[in-house]
Coordinates of C-alpha atoms in Angstrom, one line a residue:
M1 CA 128.5 235.8 263.1
K2 CA 128.9 232.1 263.3
T3 CA 125.8 230.0 262.6
S4 CA 125.3 226.6 264.2
I5 CA 122.6 224.0 264.6
A6 CA 122.2 221.0 266.9
T7 CA 122.2 217.6 265.3
V8 CA 119.0 216.7 267.1
S9 CA 117.2 219.4 265.0
V10 CA 117.6 217.4 261.7
S11 CA 116.5 213.9 260.8
G12 CA 118.7 211.1 259.7
N13 CA 121.8 209.5 261.0
L14 CA 124.8 211.6 262.1
R15 CA 126.5 211.5 258.7
E16 CA 123.3 212.5 256.8
K17 CA 122.7 215.3 259.3
L18 CA 126.3 216.6 258.8
E19 CA 126.0 216.6 255.1
A20 CA 122.7 218.5 255.2
I21 CA 124.0 221.0 257.8
A22 CA 127.1 221.7 255.8
A23 CA 125.2 222.1 252.5
A24 CA 122.8 224.6 254.1
G25 CA 125.7 226.9 254.9
F26 CA 126.2 226.5 258.7
D27 CA 129.5 227.2 260.2
G28 CA 129.2 224.8 263.1
V29 CA 127.2 222.0 264.8
E30 CA 126.2 221.1 268.2
I31 CA 126.8 217.4 268.7
F32 CA 123.8 215.8 270.5
E33 CA 125.2 212.9 272.5
Q34 CA 122.7 210.4 271.3
D35 CA 123.7 211.1 267.7
F36 CA 127.4 210.5 268.5
I37 CA 126.7 207.3 270.5
A38 CA 124.7 205.9 267.6
D39 CA 127.5 206.4 265.2
A40 CA 130.0 203.6 264.7
G41 CA 133.0 205.9 264.3
S42 CA 135.5 206.6 267.1
P43 CA 135.5 210.0 268.7
R44 CA 138.6 211.0 266.7
E45 CA 137.0 209.7 263.5
V46 CA 133.7 211.6 264.1
G47 CA 135.6 214.8 264.9
A48 CA 137.6 214.4 261.7
L49 CA 134.4 213.8 259.7
I50 CA 132.8 216.9 261.1
R51 CA 135.9 219.0 260.2
D52 CA 136.0 217.4 256.7
H53 CA 132.5 218.9 256.1
G54 CA 133.9 222.3 256.9
L55 CA 132.2 222.5 260.2
E56 CA 133.4 223.1 263.7
I57 CA 132.0 221.5 266.9
T58 CA 130.4 224.5 268.7
L59 CA 129.0 222.5 271.6
F60 CA 128.7 219.0 273.0
Q61 CA 125.5 218.3 274.8
P62 CA 123.7 217.5 277.1
F63 CA 125.1 216.6 280.5
R64 CA 122.2 216.1 282.9
D65 CA 121.7 216.0 286.6
F66 CA 125.0 217.3 287.9
E67 CA 124.6 220.1 290.5
G68 CA 123.1 219.9 294.0
L69 CA 123.5 216.2 294.6
P70 CA 124.1 215.2 298.2
Q71 CA 127.6 214.2 299.3
G72 CA 128.2 210.5 298.6
P73 CA 128.0 208.1 295.7
L74 CA 125.6 210.1 293.6
R75 CA 127.8 213.2 293.6
D76 CA 130.9 211.2 293.1
K77 CA 129.5 209.5 290.1
A78 CA 128.4 212.8 288.6
F79 CA 132.0 214.1 288.8
D80 CA 133.3 210.8 287.4
R81 CA 130.9 211.1 284.5
A82 CA 132.0 214.7 283.8
R83 CA 135.7 213.6 283.7
R84 CA 134.8 210.8 281.2
K85 CA 132.9 213.2 279.0
F86 CA 135.7 215.8 279.1
D87 CA 138.1 213.1 277.9
L88 CA 135.7 212.2 275.1
M89 CA 135.4 215.8 274.1
Q90 CA 139.2 216.1 273.8
E91 CA 139.2 213.3 271.3
L92 CA 136.3 214.8 269.4
G93 CA 138.0 218.2 269.3
A94 CA 135.2 219.9 271.2
D95 CA 135.9 222.5 274.0
L96 CA 132.4 223.5 275.2
V97 CA 129.8 221.3 276.9
L98 CA 126.3 222.1 278.0
F99 CA 125.2 221.2 281.6
C100 CA 121.5 221.6 282.0
S101 CA 119.9 222.3 285.4
S102 CA 119.1 219.2 287.4
V103 CA 115.8 217.4 287.5
H104 CA 117.2 214.6 289.7
P105 CA 114.8 213.7 292.5
E106 CA 117.5 213.8 295.1
A107 CA 119.1 217.1 294.0
L108 CA 119.2 219.7 296.7
G109 CA 118.4 223.4 296.2
G110 CA 120.6 226.3 297.1
I111 CA 122.5 228.8 294.9
D112 CA 125.7 228.4 296.9
R113 CA 125.7 224.6 296.9
A114 CA 125.3 224.6 293.1
A115 CA 128.0 227.3 292.7
G116 CA 130.4 225.3 294.8
D117 CA 129.8 222.2 292.6
F118 CA 130.6 224.3 289.5
A119 CA 133.6 225.9 291.0
E120 CA 135.0 222.5 291.7
L121 CA 134.1 221.3 288.2
G122 CA 135.7 224.3 286.7
E123 CA 139.1 223.2 288.0
I124 CA 138.7 219.7 286.4
A125 CA 137.6 221.3 283.1
A126 CA 140.4 223.8 283.0
D127 CA 143.0 221.0 283.3
R128 CA 141.6 219.5 280.0
G129 CA 141.0 222.8 278.2
I130 CA 137.2 222.4 278.5
R131 CA 134.6 225.1 279.1
V132 CA 131.3 224.3 280.8
G133 CA 128.1 226.2 280.0
Y134 CA 125.2 226.0 282.5
E135 CA 121.6 226.3 281.2
A136 CA 118.4 226.7 283.2
L137 CA 115.8 224.2 282.0
A138 CA 112.3 225.7 282.1
W139 CA 111.3 222.6 284.1
G140 CA 114.4 222.4 286.3
R141 CA 113.9 221.0 289.8
H142 CA 115.4 224.0 291.6
V143 CA 116.8 226.2 288.8
N144 CA 114.4 227.1 285.9
D145 CA 115.2 230.7 285.3
H146 CA 118.3 232.1 283.5
R147 CA 118.7 234.7 286.3
D148 CA 119.2 232.0 288.9
A149 CA 121.6 230.1 286.5
W150 CA 123.6 233.3 286.0
E151 CA 123.8 233.9 289.8
I152 CA 125.2 230.3 290.2
V153 CA 127.8 231.0 287.4
R154 CA 128.6 234.4 289.0
R155 CA 129.2 232.9 292.4
A156 CA 131.2 229.9 291.0
D157 CA 133.5 232.6 289.7
H158 CA 135.6 230.4 287.5
P159 CA 136.8 231.4 284.0
N160 CA 135.8 227.9 282.6
I161 CA 132.3 228.1 283.9
G162 CA 129.8 230.3 281.9
L163 CA 126.1 230.6 281.1
I164 CA 124.2 229.1 278.2
L165 CA 120.9 230.8 277.2
D166 CA 118.1 229.1 275.3
S167 CA 115.3 231.3 274.0
F168 CA 112.6 228.7 274.6
H169 CA 113.5 228.2 278.3
T170 CA 113.3 232.0 278.8
L171 CA 110.3 232.9 276.7
A172 CA 108.2 229.9 277.4
R173 CA 108.1 230.8 281.1
G174 CA 107.3 234.4 280.3
I175 CA 110.6 235.7 281.6
D176 CA 111.5 239.2 280.4
P177 CA 114.5 238.8 278.0
E178 CA 115.5 242.4 278.8
T179 CA 117.1 241.0 282.0
I180 CA 119.8 239.4 279.8
R181 CA 121.2 242.8 279.1
R182 CA 122.6 242.9 282.6
I183 CA 124.7 239.8 282.1
P184 CA 128.3 240.4 280.9
G185 CA 128.6 239.2 277.4
D186 CA 131.9 237.3 278.0
R187 CA 130.2 235.2 280.6
I188 CA 127.6 234.0 278.1
F189 CA 129.3 231.0 276.6
F190 CA 126.6 229.9 274.1
V191 CA 123.1 230.9 272.8
Q192 CA 120.5 228.4 271.6
L193 CA 117.4 229.5 269.7
A194 CA 114.0 227.9 269.2
D195 CA 110.6 229.5 268.5
A196 CA 107.3 227.8 269.3
P197 CA 103.6 228.3 268.8
R198 CA 101.7 229.5 271.9
I199 CA 100.2 226.4 273.4
D200 CA 99.0 226.0 276.9
M201 CA 100.6 222.6 277.9
D202 CA 103.2 221.0 280.0
L203 CA 106.6 222.8 279.4
L204 CA 108.6 219.7 278.9
Y205 CA 106.1 218.2 276.4
W206 CA 105.8 221.6 274.6
S207 CA 109.6 221.8 274.4
R208 CA 110.2 218.2 273.2
H209 CA 107.6 218.2 270.5
F210 CA 106.6 221.7 269.3
R211 CA 109.7 223.8 269.0
N212 CA 110.3 225.3 265.5
M213 CA 112.5 227.7 263.7
P214 CA 112.7 231.4 264.6
G215 CA 109.9 233.1 262.8
E216 CA 107.7 230.0 262.5
G217 CA 106.2 230.4 266.0
D218 CA 104.9 233.1 268.4
L219 CA 107.8 233.8 270.7
D220 CA 109.6 237.1 270.8
M221 CA 112.8 235.9 269.2
T222 CA 113.9 239.3 268.0
G223 CA 113.5 240.8 271.5
F224 CA 115.5 237.9 273.0
M225 CA 118.4 238.2 270.6
R226 CA 118.5 242.0 270.8
A227 CA 119.0 241.6 274.6
V228 CA 121.7 238.9 274.1
M229 CA 123.6 241.0 271.5
A230 CA 123.3 244.2 273.6
A231 CA 124.9 242.3 276.5
G232 CA 128.0 241.9 274.3
Y233 CA 127.7 238.3 273.3
A234 CA 130.1 237.4 270.4
G235 CA 129.8 233.6 270.1
P236 CA 127.9 231.3 267.8
V237 CA 124.1 231.6 267.3
S238 CA 122.7 228.1 267.2
L239 CA 119.4 226.3 266.7
E240 CA 118.2 223.6 269.0
I241 CA 114.8 222.3 267.7
F242 CA 112.8 219.4 269.0
N243 CA 109.9 218.9 266.6
D244 CA 108.2 215.6 265.6
Q245 CA 107.5 217.0 262.1
F246 CA 111.1 217.9 261.5
R247 CA 112.3 214.5 262.7
G248 CA 110.3 213.0 259.9
G249 CA 111.3 215.6 257.3
L250 CA 114.1 215.7 254.7
P251 CA 117.4 216.7 256.4
G252 CA 118.3 219.1 253.6
S253 CA 115.0 221.0 253.7
V254 CA 115.0 221.3 257.5
A255 CA 118.6 222.5 257.5
R256 CA 118.0 225.1 254.8
D257 CA 115.0 226.4 256.7
G258 CA 117.1 226.6 259.8
Y259 CA 119.8 228.6 258.1
R260 CA 117.2 231.0 256.5
S261 CA 115.6 231.5 259.9
L262 CA 118.8 232.4 261.6
V263 CA 120.0 234.9 259.0
A264 CA 116.5 236.5 258.8
L265 CA 116.4 236.8 262.6
M266 CA 119.8 238.3 263.0
D267 CA 119.0 240.7 260.2
D268 CA 116.0 241.8 262.1
V269 CA 118.1 242.3 265.2
R270 CA 120.7 244.5 263.5
R271 CA 118.0 246.7 261.9
A272 CA 116.1 247.0 265.2
E273 CA 119.2 247.7 267.2
P274 CA 122.2 248.6 265.0
S275 CA 124.5 249.2 268.1
T276 CA 124.6 245.5 268.8
G277 CA 127.0 245.1 265.9
V278 CA 125.6 241.9 264.3
D279 CA 128.2 240.7 261.9
L280 CA 126.3 239.8 258.8
P281 CA 127.0 240.5 255.1
E282 CA 124.8 243.4 253.9
F283 CA 121.7 242.6 252.0
P284 CA 118.4 244.4 251.4
A285 CA 115.6 244.6 254.1
R286 CA 112.3 242.8 253.8
V287 CA 110.5 243.9 250.6
T288 CA 107.1 245.5 250.3
V289 CA 104.7 244.1 247.7
D290 CA 102.1 246.2 245.9
G291 CA 100.1 243.3 244.4
V292 CA 100.0 240.6 241.8
S293 CA 101.2 241.6 238.4
F294 CA 100.3 238.4 236.5
V295 CA 99.5 234.7 236.9
E296 CA 100.9 232.4 234.2
F297 CA 99.5 229.0 233.3
A298 CA 101.5 226.4 231.4
S299 CA 99.1 224.7 229.0
R300 CA 98.9 223.2 225.5
G301 CA 96.5 222.5 222.7
K302 CA 92.9 221.7 223.6
E303 CA 93.6 222.3 227.3
A304 CA 94.8 225.8 226.5
E305 CA 91.7 226.4 224.3
D306 CA 89.5 225.3 227.2
L307 CA 91.3 227.6 229.6
G308 CA 90.9 230.5 227.3
A309 CA 87.2 229.8 227.0
L310 CA 86.9 229.8 230.8
L311 CA 88.7 233.2 230.9
A312 CA 86.4 234.6 228.3
A313 CA 83.3 233.4 230.2
L314 CA 84.8 235.2 233.3
G315 CA 84.9 238.4 231.3
F316 CA 88.6 238.4 230.3
T317 CA 89.7 239.8 227.0
R318 CA 92.6 238.3 225.0
V319 CA 94.5 241.6 224.7
G320 CA 98.0 240.5 223.6
R321 CA 100.2 238.0 221.9
H322 CA 103.9 237.7 222.7
L323 CA 106.2 238.8 219.9
S324 CA 108.4 235.7 220.0
K325 CA 106.7 233.0 222.1
A326 CA 103.4 231.0 222.0
L327 CA 102.2 233.2 224.9
T328 CA 98.9 235.0 225.1
L329 CA 97.8 237.7 227.5
W330 CA 94.3 237.9 228.9
Q331 CA 93.2 240.9 231.0
Q332 CA 90.3 242.3 233.1
G333 CA 90.8 245.3 235.4
E334 CA 94.2 244.9 237.0
I335 CA 94.2 241.2 236.5
R336 CA 96.6 239.7 233.9
V337 CA 96.5 236.0 233.1
L338 CA 99.1 234.5 230.7
I339 CA 98.6 231.2 228.9
N340 CA 102.0 229.8 227.9
E341 CA 102.1 227.1 225.2
E342 CA 105.8 227.5 224.4
P343 CA 107.3 224.0 224.3
G344 CA 110.9 224.9 224.7
D345 CA 111.0 227.1 227.9
F346 CA 110.3 226.6 231.5
A347 CA 106.5 226.5 231.0
G348 CA 106.9 223.7 228.5
S349 CA 108.8 221.5 231.1
V350 CA 106.1 222.3 233.7
Y351 CA 103.3 221.3 231.3
N352 CA 105.1 218.0 230.4
A353 CA 105.3 217.2 234.1
R354 CA 102.0 218.5 235.5
G355 CA 99.6 219.3 232.6
T356 CA 97.8 222.6 232.7
S357 CA 98.9 224.4 235.9
V358 CA 100.1 227.7 237.3
C359 CA 103.9 227.8 236.6
D360 CA 104.7 231.5 237.4
I361 CA 103.4 234.4 239.5
G362 CA 104.5 237.9 238.9
L363 CA 104.6 240.3 241.9
R364 CA 104.8 244.1 241.9
V365 CA 107.6 245.2 244.2
G366 CA 109.6 248.3 244.9
S367 CA 112.8 246.7 243.6
G368 CA 113.0 243.4 241.8
R369 CA 116.8 243.3 242.2
D370 CA 116.6 243.9 246.0
T371 CA 114.0 241.1 246.3
V372 CA 116.2 238.6 244.6
A373 CA 119.3 239.8 246.5
R374 CA 117.5 239.2 249.8
A375 CA 116.1 235.9 248.7
S376 CA 119.6 234.7 247.8
A377 CA 121.1 235.8 251.1
L378 CA 118.4 233.7 252.8
G379 CA 119.2 230.6 250.8
G380 CA 116.7 231.1 248.0
E381 CA 117.4 229.9 244.4
P382 CA 117.5 232.6 241.7
F383 CA 116.1 231.6 238.3
A384 CA 117.1 232.7 234.8
Q385 CA 116.6 231.2 231.3
P386 CA 117.8 232.4 227.9
A387 CA 115.8 235.4 226.9
S388 CA 114.0 235.5 223.5
P389 CA 114.5 238.5 221.2
G390 CA 113.2 241.7 222.8
Q391 CA 112.4 240.1 226.1
L392 CA 113.1 242.1 229.2
A393 CA 115.2 240.7 232.0
I394 CA 112.9 240.3 235.0
P395 CA 114.4 239.1 238.3
A396 CA 113.0 235.8 239.5
I397 CA 113.5 233.0 242.1
R398 CA 112.2 229.5 242.5
G399 CA 109.0 229.2 244.6
L400 CA 106.8 226.4 245.8
G401 CA 107.1 223.1 243.9
G402 CA 109.8 224.5 241.7
S403 CA 107.5 227.2 240.3
L404 CA 108.6 230.7 239.6
L405 CA 108.2 234.1 241.3
H406 CA 109.0 237.1 239.1
F407 CA 109.4 240.5 240.6
L408 CA 108.4 243.5 238.5
D409 CA 109.3 247.1 239.5
S410 CA 109.2 250.4 237.6
G411 CA 111.9 249.1 235.4
Q412 CA 109.6 246.5 233.9
A413 CA 106.5 248.7 233.8
D414 CA 106.4 248.6 230.0
V415 CA 106.9 244.8 229.6
W416 CA 103.3 244.5 228.3
S417 CA 103.8 247.0 225.5
A418 CA 107.4 246.0 224.8
E419 CA 106.9 242.2 224.5
F420 CA 103.3 241.9 223.3
E421 CA 101.5 242.7 220.2
T422 CA 98.2 244.4 221.1
L423 CA 95.1 242.4 219.9
A424 CA 92.4 244.3 221.8
E425 CA 91.7 246.7 224.6
A426 CA 90.6 245.3 227.9
G427 CA 86.9 246.2 228.5
E428 CA 84.7 246.3 231.5
G429 CA 84.4 242.5 231.4
A430 CA 82.4 241.2 234.3
G431 CA 83.6 243.7 236.8
L432 CA 86.6 241.8 238.2
R433 CA 89.2 244.2 239.5
R434 CA 92.2 242.6 241.0
V435 CA 93.6 239.4 242.5
D436 CA 92.4 239.1 246.0
H437 CA 94.5 236.1 247.0
I438 CA 96.3 233.1 245.7
A439 CA 95.8 229.7 247.3
Q440 CA 98.9 227.5 247.3
T441 CA 98.5 223.8 248.1
M442 CA 101.2 221.7 249.7
T443 CA 101.6 218.8 252.1
Y444 CA 101.0 219.8 255.8
D445 CA 104.7 219.1 256.5
E446 CA 105.7 221.9 254.1
M447 CA 103.6 224.6 255.6
L448 CA 106.0 226.0 258.2
S449 CA 108.8 226.0 255.6
W450 CA 106.8 228.1 253.1
S451 CA 105.4 230.4 255.7
L452 CA 109.0 231.1 256.7
F453 CA 109.9 231.5 253.1
Y454 CA 107.4 234.3 252.6
T455 CA 107.6 236.0 256.0
S456 CA 111.4 236.2 255.8
L457 CA 111.4 237.7 252.3
F458 CA 108.4 240.1 252.6
E459 CA 106.9 242.3 255.2
M460 CA 104.1 239.9 255.9
A461 CA 101.5 239.4 258.6
K462 CA 100.5 235.9 259.5
A463 CA 96.9 235.0 260.5
P464 CA 96.3 232.1 262.9
M465 CA 96.2 228.7 261.4
V466 CA 92.7 227.3 260.9
D467 CA 91.3 223.9 260.2
V468 CA 89.3 223.5 257.0
T469 CA 86.9 220.6 257.1
D470 CA 86.8 218.3 254.1
P471 CA 84.3 215.4 254.1
D472 CA 87.4 213.1 253.9
G473 CA 89.8 214.8 256.3
L474 CA 91.2 218.1 257.5
V475 CA 93.2 220.7 255.6
R476 CA 95.2 223.2 257.6
S477 CA 95.2 226.7 256.2
Q478 CA 97.2 229.9 257.1
A479 CA 96.8 233.3 255.5
L480 CA 99.7 235.6 254.9
Q481 CA 99.4 239.2 253.8
A482 CA 102.0 241.8 252.6
G483 CA 100.6 245.0 251.2
G484 CA 98.7 244.2 248.1
L485 CA 99.5 240.5 248.3
R486 CA 97.4 237.8 250.1
I487 CA 98.5 234.2 250.0
T488 CA 96.8 231.3 251.7
L489 CA 98.9 228.2 252.4
N490 CA 96.8 225.0 252.5
G491 CA 98.4 221.9 253.9
A492 CA 96.9 218.5 253.0
E493 CA 97.5 215.5 255.2
T494 CA 95.9 213.0 253.0
H495 CA 95.2 212.5 249.3
R496 CA 91.5 211.8 250.1
T497 CA 90.9 215.5 250.7
F498 CA 90.1 217.7 247.7
A499 CA 93.4 219.6 248.2
G500 CA 95.4 216.4 248.7
A501 CA 93.9 214.8 245.6
F502 CA 94.8 217.9 243.5
L503 CA 98.3 217.8 244.9
A504 CA 98.7 214.1 244.0
E505 CA 97.0 214.3 240.5
S506 CA 99.0 217.4 239.5
F507 CA 102.4 216.1 240.8
G508 CA 102.8 219.0 243.2
A509 CA 101.3 221.9 241.3
P510 CA 101.7 224.9 243.6
V511 CA 98.4 226.8 243.0
Q512 CA 94.9 225.3 243.3
H513 CA 92.8 228.4 243.1
L514 CA 92.8 232.1 242.3
A515 CA 90.5 234.4 244.1
L516 CA 89.4 237.5 242.1
E517 CA 87.8 240.6 243.6
S518 CA 84.6 242.1 242.4
A519 CA 83.2 245.5 243.5
D520 CA 79.7 244.2 243.2
I521 CA 79.3 240.5 243.1
F522 CA 75.7 240.5 242.1
A523 CA 76.4 242.7 239.0
T524 CA 79.4 240.4 238.3
A525 CA 77.2 237.3 238.6
E526 CA 74.6 238.8 236.2
A527 CA 77.3 239.6 233.7
L528 CA 78.8 236.1 234.0
A529 CA 75.4 234.4 233.5
A530 CA 75.0 236.5 230.3
R531 CA 78.4 235.1 229.1
G532 CA 77.4 231.5 229.8
F533 CA 79.6 231.1 232.9
D534 CA 78.6 227.9 234.7
P535 CA 79.1 228.4 238.5
L536 CA 79.6 225.7 241.2
P537 CA 76.1 224.7 242.2
M538 CA 75.2 225.0 245.9
T539 CA 72.5 223.0 247.7
E540 CA 69.1 224.3 248.8
N541 CA 70.1 223.1 252.3
Y542 CA 72.9 225.6 252.3
Y543 CA 70.6 228.6 251.8
A544 CA 68.1 227.2 254.3
D545 CA 70.9 227.1 256.8
L546 CA 71.9 230.7 256.0
M547 CA 68.4 231.9 256.9
S548 CA 68.8 230.2 260.3
R549 CA 72.2 231.7 261.0
F550 CA 71.9 235.3 259.6
D551 CA 69.3 237.9 259.3
I552 CA 69.3 238.3 255.5
D553 CA 66.9 240.3 253.4
E554 CA 64.6 238.0 251.4
G555 CA 65.6 239.8 248.2
M556 CA 69.3 239.2 248.9
L557 CA 68.7 235.6 249.9
E558 CA 67.0 235.0 246.6
A559 CA 69.8 236.6 244.7
L560 CA 72.4 234.4 246.6
R561 CA 70.4 231.3 245.7
R562 CA 69.9 232.3 242.1
F563 CA 73.6 232.9 241.4
N564 CA 75.0 230.2 243.7
I565 CA 76.7 232.8 245.9
L566 CA 78.0 231.9 249.3
Y567 CA 77.8 234.3 252.3
D568 CA 79.6 234.9 255.5
R569 CA 79.7 237.7 258.1
D570 CA 82.0 238.7 260.9
E571 CA 82.1 241.5 263.4
N572 CA 83.4 243.9 260.7
G573 CA 81.4 243.2 257.6
A574 CA 80.0 240.7 255.0
F575 CA 81.6 238.4 252.6
F576 CA 80.3 236.9 249.3
Q577 CA 81.9 234.1 247.3
L578 CA 81.1 232.6 243.9
Y579 CA 83.1 229.7 242.4
S580 CA 83.8 228.2 239.1
R581 CA 83.5 224.5 238.5
P582 CA 86.7 222.5 238.9
F583 CA 88.9 222.3 235.9
A584 CA 92.3 220.9 235.0
G585 CA 92.3 218.2 237.7
G586 CA 90.9 220.3 240.5
M587 CA 91.8 223.9 240.0
F588 CA 89.1 226.5 240.4
I589 CA 88.4 230.2 240.3
E590 CA 86.8 232.1 243.2
I591 CA 85.1 235.4 242.8
L592 CA 84.5 237.4 245.9
E593 CA 83.4 240.7 247.4
R594 CA 84.5 242.0 250.8
R595 CA 82.2 244.6 252.5
D596 CA 82.9 246.9 255.5
G597 CA 86.3 245.5 256.4
Y598 CA 85.7 241.8 256.3
A599 CA 89.2 240.4 256.5
G600 CA 88.7 236.6 256.5
Y601 CA 88.4 234.0 253.7
G602 CA 85.0 232.5 254.3
A603 CA 86.3 229.5 256.2
P604 CA 82.7 228.5 257.4
N605 CA 81.7 228.0 253.8
A606 CA 84.7 225.7 252.9
P607 CA 83.1 222.4 253.8
F608 CA 80.0 223.1 251.6
R609 CA 82.2 224.4 248.7
I610 CA 84.4 221.3 248.9
A611 CA 81.5 218.9 249.0
A612 CA 80.0 220.6 245.9
Q613 CA 83.3 220.3 244.1
K614 CA 83.7 216.7 245.0
R615 CA 80.3 215.9 243.7
L616 CA 81.1 217.4 240.3
M617 CA 84.5 215.7 240.1
R618 CA 82.9 212.3 240.8
A619 CA 80.1 213.0 238.4
K620 CA 82.5 213.5 235.6
G621 CA 84.0 210.1 236.1
M622 CA 87.2 211.4 237.6
P623 CA 88.9 209.4 240.3
S624 CA 87.2 209.6 243.7
V625 CA 88.8 212.1 246.0

């Protein structure tokens, strides 16, 4: 399978685009005419430059407003333009061009008229060794459906005239992709892919600004490509993405995401419909996750002591000390927290760059080796560092912000007894049982990228993106869930928000808060109070508002107020939240209880929690956020 991407999908000038596309692993590139025209090189020089990057030109595009023009100057000029572009393509070394359905105000309808134009064009193209692909734009004047485009190609009946399919144009109009199965695969000259979020808006505007990578949107990309491959298509699979966010992004990052999305999509296709014969190297399927095995902080000195004191106040016990590293293990229930003060390893470099912060997350998976193998096939970066004496080899990759994700399976089940000296047994603590979710903070521009990272690696469900209101702006949040793992991705658009300030102050630390589950939050709050835990204080106005919004028993309301517990309810059940005060530049711990199937994250409470956190940060003389 040859992978390709249109130059319009990536930011930068043509040379920067080509460098990023080649580095990402693509086989070929669609040359968008504007990118070519803007370059100072001659057609031959540009063609040579592309091939010097190890790429082939899979398509030259677009040619607009060709078919259906009335006899006379307009039609004559269209054919003259085509000849000129064919000559240019010969110099470039490109043999396939995209003609999109006309939107010209004087274009005439009629399948036979358009077919006649393309039959005539086919003769001109054949003389120059050029193939022409016809694509139905979703907003085409007379042709906006791939079925009509195929009928025009079929009636043109010329070997140099074929069909180009674009997933957006088909799926955005709600056209059943199964109709593609009836088209002969050898008459499909090219396939372009773009996903998109479901938005009710003008098709042209939607297409030009909101396309994204397969797997980042809501369209049925797998169903589309299953139909294409079942038809017998054997050509390149290419991305054509128009997206304002990507145009302002880093070329390398966008190109890598594009490659990951294509490989993940085609892997889904071959697993869903093996008979299509997708030609990809073998690698493991998406991985299931049982839960979080550990969370590791990089810290040092007084900061590490303060972090340990916070864990003790939360009911954790210091149960182990690493046999060869300055690494301590704290535990409560299934929750393991590591504090790494080792100056010479990865955690040491993280501390030097960011101060106290989460540097590593361990996940329980069926196979760590398979997880890293899949991540590598999708362009992920494996991680390894020299092992200390007696240390087990645990597969790992780089995650958000250069942090680590380690994957523990049954082969590493004894890591805690093998690598750690036992100091104490974990007791009941404060009744915290497991990690409910991990909140990762990033810039808003990174959210689609990291959503794709997780959903292409794990069997993960995506919740709709929501806006979290901060007194100084908005933070976008999206929850992902895979088995026992929940992750919330929080995208900050400005450093004035609490999340954005944390991101700036920590130089991109990947985790701002950990949410820990309690079976009985009131019993936990009582135990925490006995241990001297100091919760995030909530206002009396908050509890007065609760009374107006919910029917809450007076006794429960008093307990909520007493322990500074926040409350929410949906159609399924109730939700309780209790927060630590901010520490280490804006990190915090959330303690929660879900009742009767509540599946959300307490979004209605976020503005009040953030306001309380900001008051404390300012009160301590920290920079205003």
